[in-house]
């Protein structure tokens, strides 16, 4: 059973190692983890970005499920590439799982990036744009997609010391995915 | 022919007006624009965010195409809710169109949010995370999704004076969507 591992992990200095650890955790639970960096890409080629896209999309089309790392990336919200992939898998009928290693709410994090004021019961930022305030960990589209197309977002009670290296929440997702995928499989008789 | 209008427009102070203008532009080109705020939601209800999610997903399931406003929103990249919806429509086999009113590259904008240095041919930010540098307007997953599942990203040569009110790039998307959807329709004989 194949599971696509969507994450800004690919931007970490030890991106390959993290991928290896994630694939191993999947294997321990009987799943085949598909990690984007395992695609062969000629990074010096003119069409390198297109090769990456095609490789990732082919992996997603092969997978029955996705585990998306929605830990905030370079801003108050999740990495947009990961979010696109979560949407793609939801639209494609895949089982959707996700985690974030930052347990704060979306609105709390926006405050770190811009001044927020309150106006007639809604929060607005310095540009006058509304700040979504449903006390969710991120934009409601992703959070509810997980609940309705798979399993609710997994998040630790406390932010781990290293939000990029800690795979506790990830492993909980792997375990849930394995259980859900096993339950949906036809059982061998006898 | 129905087209889903995904955008952080919903966070603008005049969100309803913008939606009306967009729906009118669609109608002028023979399309029915579906704008998220046209869903009935009891915003005071405890499950308001879930009502919004279900309304948006139902609209997307009804639509043949999406026009995603990928103008950078409160950070260097596009709004994550919009990006999720673009992914969903791509995964669902819809025609994907999108625009941004900011013609700068993703890497250029990241520089405004964090210090960037160069290390062995790649750009890295203050946290040591790689900055994607394919000279694209945003993360490669969205940009290539548009090219491969619809029409290439539309962007003005120069940033308009008001990036949230200018609908020139949006209207180009509407025109392209109308042409593509008409071409894919069976013609009436005689």
PDB file of C-alpha atoms in Angstrom, chain B residues 1-5 20-34 63-67 95 97 170-185:
ATOM      1  CA  UNK B   1     -20.610  26.103 -17.729  1.00  0.00           C
ATOM      2  CA  UNK B   2     -19.615  26.582 -14.115  1.00  0.00           C
ATOM      3  CA  UNK B   3     -16.282  27.888 -12.931  1.00  0.00           C
ATOM      4  CA  UNK B   4     -15.091  28.020  -9.328  1.00  0.00           C
ATOM      5  CA  UNK B   5     -13.574  31.351  -8.280  1.00  0.00           C
ATOM      6  CA  UNK B  20     -20.085  40.276  -7.773  1.00  0.00           C
ATOM      7  CA  UNK B  21     -17.688  41.891 -10.265  1.00  0.00           C
ATOM      8  CA  UNK B  22     -16.036  38.522 -10.947  1.00  0.00           C
ATOM      9  CA  UNK B  23     -19.343  36.731 -11.447  1.00  0.00           C
ATOM     10  CA  UNK B  24     -20.452  39.494 -13.860  1.00  0.00           C
ATOM     11  CA  UNK B  25     -17.246  39.161 -15.886  1.00  0.00           C
ATOM     12  CA  UNK B  26     -17.867  35.403 -16.109  1.00  0.00           C
ATOM     13  CA  UNK B  27     -21.447  35.993 -17.280  1.00  0.00           C
ATOM     14  CA  UNK B  28     -20.203  38.340 -20.033  1.00  0.00           C
ATOM     15  CA  UNK B  29     -18.189  35.401 -21.382  1.00  0.00           C
ATOM     16  CA  UNK B  30     -21.052  32.924 -21.050  1.00  0.00           C
ATOM     17  CA  UNK B  31     -19.799  31.301 -17.828  1.00  0.00           C
ATOM     18  CA  UNK B  32     -21.394  30.837 -14.425  1.00  0.00           C
ATOM     19  CA  UNK B  33     -18.952  31.968 -11.762  1.00  0.00           C
ATOM     20  CA  UNK B  34     -19.273  30.197  -8.408  1.00  0.00           C
ATOM     21  CA  UNK B  63     -17.660  23.256 -11.440  1.00  0.00           C
ATOM     22  CA  UNK B  64     -15.830  22.202 -14.628  1.00  0.00           C
ATOM     23  CA  UNK B  65     -12.994  24.648 -14.058  1.00  0.00           C
ATOM     24  CA  UNK B  66     -11.251  26.854 -11.510  1.00  0.00           C
ATOM     25  CA  UNK B  67      -9.689  30.309 -11.704  1.00  0.00           C
ATOM     26  CA  UNK B  95      -9.637  22.677 -16.059  1.00  0.00           C
ATOM     27  CA  UNK B  97      -6.496  28.466 -14.620  1.00  0.00           C
ATOM     28  CA  UNK B 170      -8.646  37.606 -14.018  1.00  0.00           C
ATOM     29  CA  UNK B 171     -10.607  38.550 -17.144  1.00  0.00           C
ATOM     30  CA  UNK B 172      -7.918  37.063 -19.387  1.00  0.00           C
ATOM     31  CA  UNK B 173      -8.385  33.799 -17.467  1.00  0.00           C
ATOM     32  CA  UNK B 174     -12.166  34.001 -17.936  1.00  0.00           C
ATOM     33  CA  UNK B 175     -11.736  34.482 -21.694  1.00  0.00           C
ATOM     34  CA  UNK B 176      -9.336  31.527 -21.949  1.00  0.00           C
ATOM     35  CA  UNK B 177     -11.620  29.327 -19.852  1.00  0.00           C
ATOM     36  CA  UNK B 178     -14.610  30.200 -22.062  1.00  0.00           C
ATOM     37  CA  UNK B 179     -12.640  29.301 -25.204  1.00  0.00           C
ATOM     38  CA  UNK B 180     -11.311  26.042 -23.763  1.00  0.00           C
ATOM     39  CA  UNK B 181     -14.652  24.939 -22.350  1.00  0.00           C
ATOM     40  CA  UNK B 182     -16.481  25.816 -25.602  1.00  0.00           C
ATOM     41  CA  UNK B 183     -13.946  23.791 -27.602  1.00  0.00           C
ATOM     42  CA  UNK B 184     -14.496  20.761 -25.385  1.00  0.00           C
ATOM     43  CA  UNK B 185     -18.298  20.902 -25.697  1.00  0.00           C
TER      44      UNK B 185
END
